[in-house]
Amino acid sequence: MGIFLWIVIGLIAGAVAHRVLNSRGGFFGSLVVGLIGALVGGKLAEILNLNVTGGFIDQLLLATVGAILLLFIWRKIRG
């Protein structure tokens, strides 16, 4: 997957995560949360032995779930 697709998936996943958890995040914040969320989601899928084909929708769902989980934990830590 090219860098452009990583950026698009990161932006979408970060924006959805911010919207779901009613938090604030601009362009850069959404990108960072989405990209780190993609790593978290990928690791979670690996731990749970999920069969992921690697398509755009699969990657977007994993990144979104990871980003939501990341923001949720971040909020709990920060208080």
XYZ file of C-alpha atoms in Angstrom:
79
model
C 0.000 0.000 0.000
C 1.361 3.380 -0.938
C 2.004 6.282 1.382
C -0.962 8.171 -0.069
C -3.356 5.386 0.942
C -1.811 5.266 4.424
C -2.476 8.984 4.790
C -6.062 8.669 3.553
C -6.801 5.726 5.860
C -5.140 7.510 8.777
C -7.145 10.677 8.235
C -10.452 8.851 7.910
C -9.811 6.565 10.900
C -8.639 9.454 13.079
C -11.578 11.640 12.133
C -14.063 8.826 12.842
C -12.400 8.081 16.191
C -12.550 11.749 17.182
C -16.205 11.880 16.182
C -17.147 8.661 18.021
C -15.456 9.749 21.254
C -16.542 13.381 20.885
C -12.998 14.704 21.122
C -11.195 17.446 19.291
C -8.571 16.849 16.691
C -7.539 18.780 13.636
C -5.967 17.565 10.438
C -2.618 16.625 11.958
C -4.181 15.195 15.128
C -6.521 12.976 13.145
C -3.666 11.816 10.937
C -1.462 10.874 13.892
C -4.285 9.158 15.786
C -5.324 7.267 12.654
C -1.815 6.085 11.777
C -1.018 4.975 15.328
C -4.499 3.448 15.487
C -3.683 1.437 12.375
C -0.652 -0.012 14.133
C -2.714 -0.781 17.244
C -5.506 -2.334 15.176
C -3.046 -4.437 13.187
C -1.397 -5.724 16.339
C -4.807 -6.467 17.861
C -5.825 -8.430 14.762
C -2.562 -10.368 14.955
C -3.091 -11.200 18.645
C -6.690 -12.305 18.011
C -5.682 -14.307 14.903
C -8.172 -12.475 12.699
C -8.094 -13.359 9.014
C -7.590 -9.968 7.367
C -7.212 -9.883 3.595
C -5.467 -6.523 3.505
C -8.030 -4.711 1.369
C -8.881 -1.040 1.766
C -12.028 -1.669 3.823
C -10.247 -4.158 6.101
C -7.414 -1.737 6.729
C -9.819 1.136 7.332
C -11.838 -0.881 9.859
C -8.718 -2.031 11.704
C -7.309 1.491 11.785
C -10.608 2.925 13.017
C -10.983 0.362 15.799
C -7.361 0.894 16.788
C -7.767 4.684 16.782
C -10.909 4.502 18.921
C -9.146 2.192 21.366
C -6.099 4.469 21.415
C -8.157 7.600 22.139
C -10.220 5.790 24.772
C -7.121 4.642 26.647
C -5.493 8.072 26.239
C -8.541 9.738 27.816
C -8.534 7.291 30.737
C -4.827 7.879 31.394
C -5.068 11.669 31.132
C -8.152 11.831 33.335
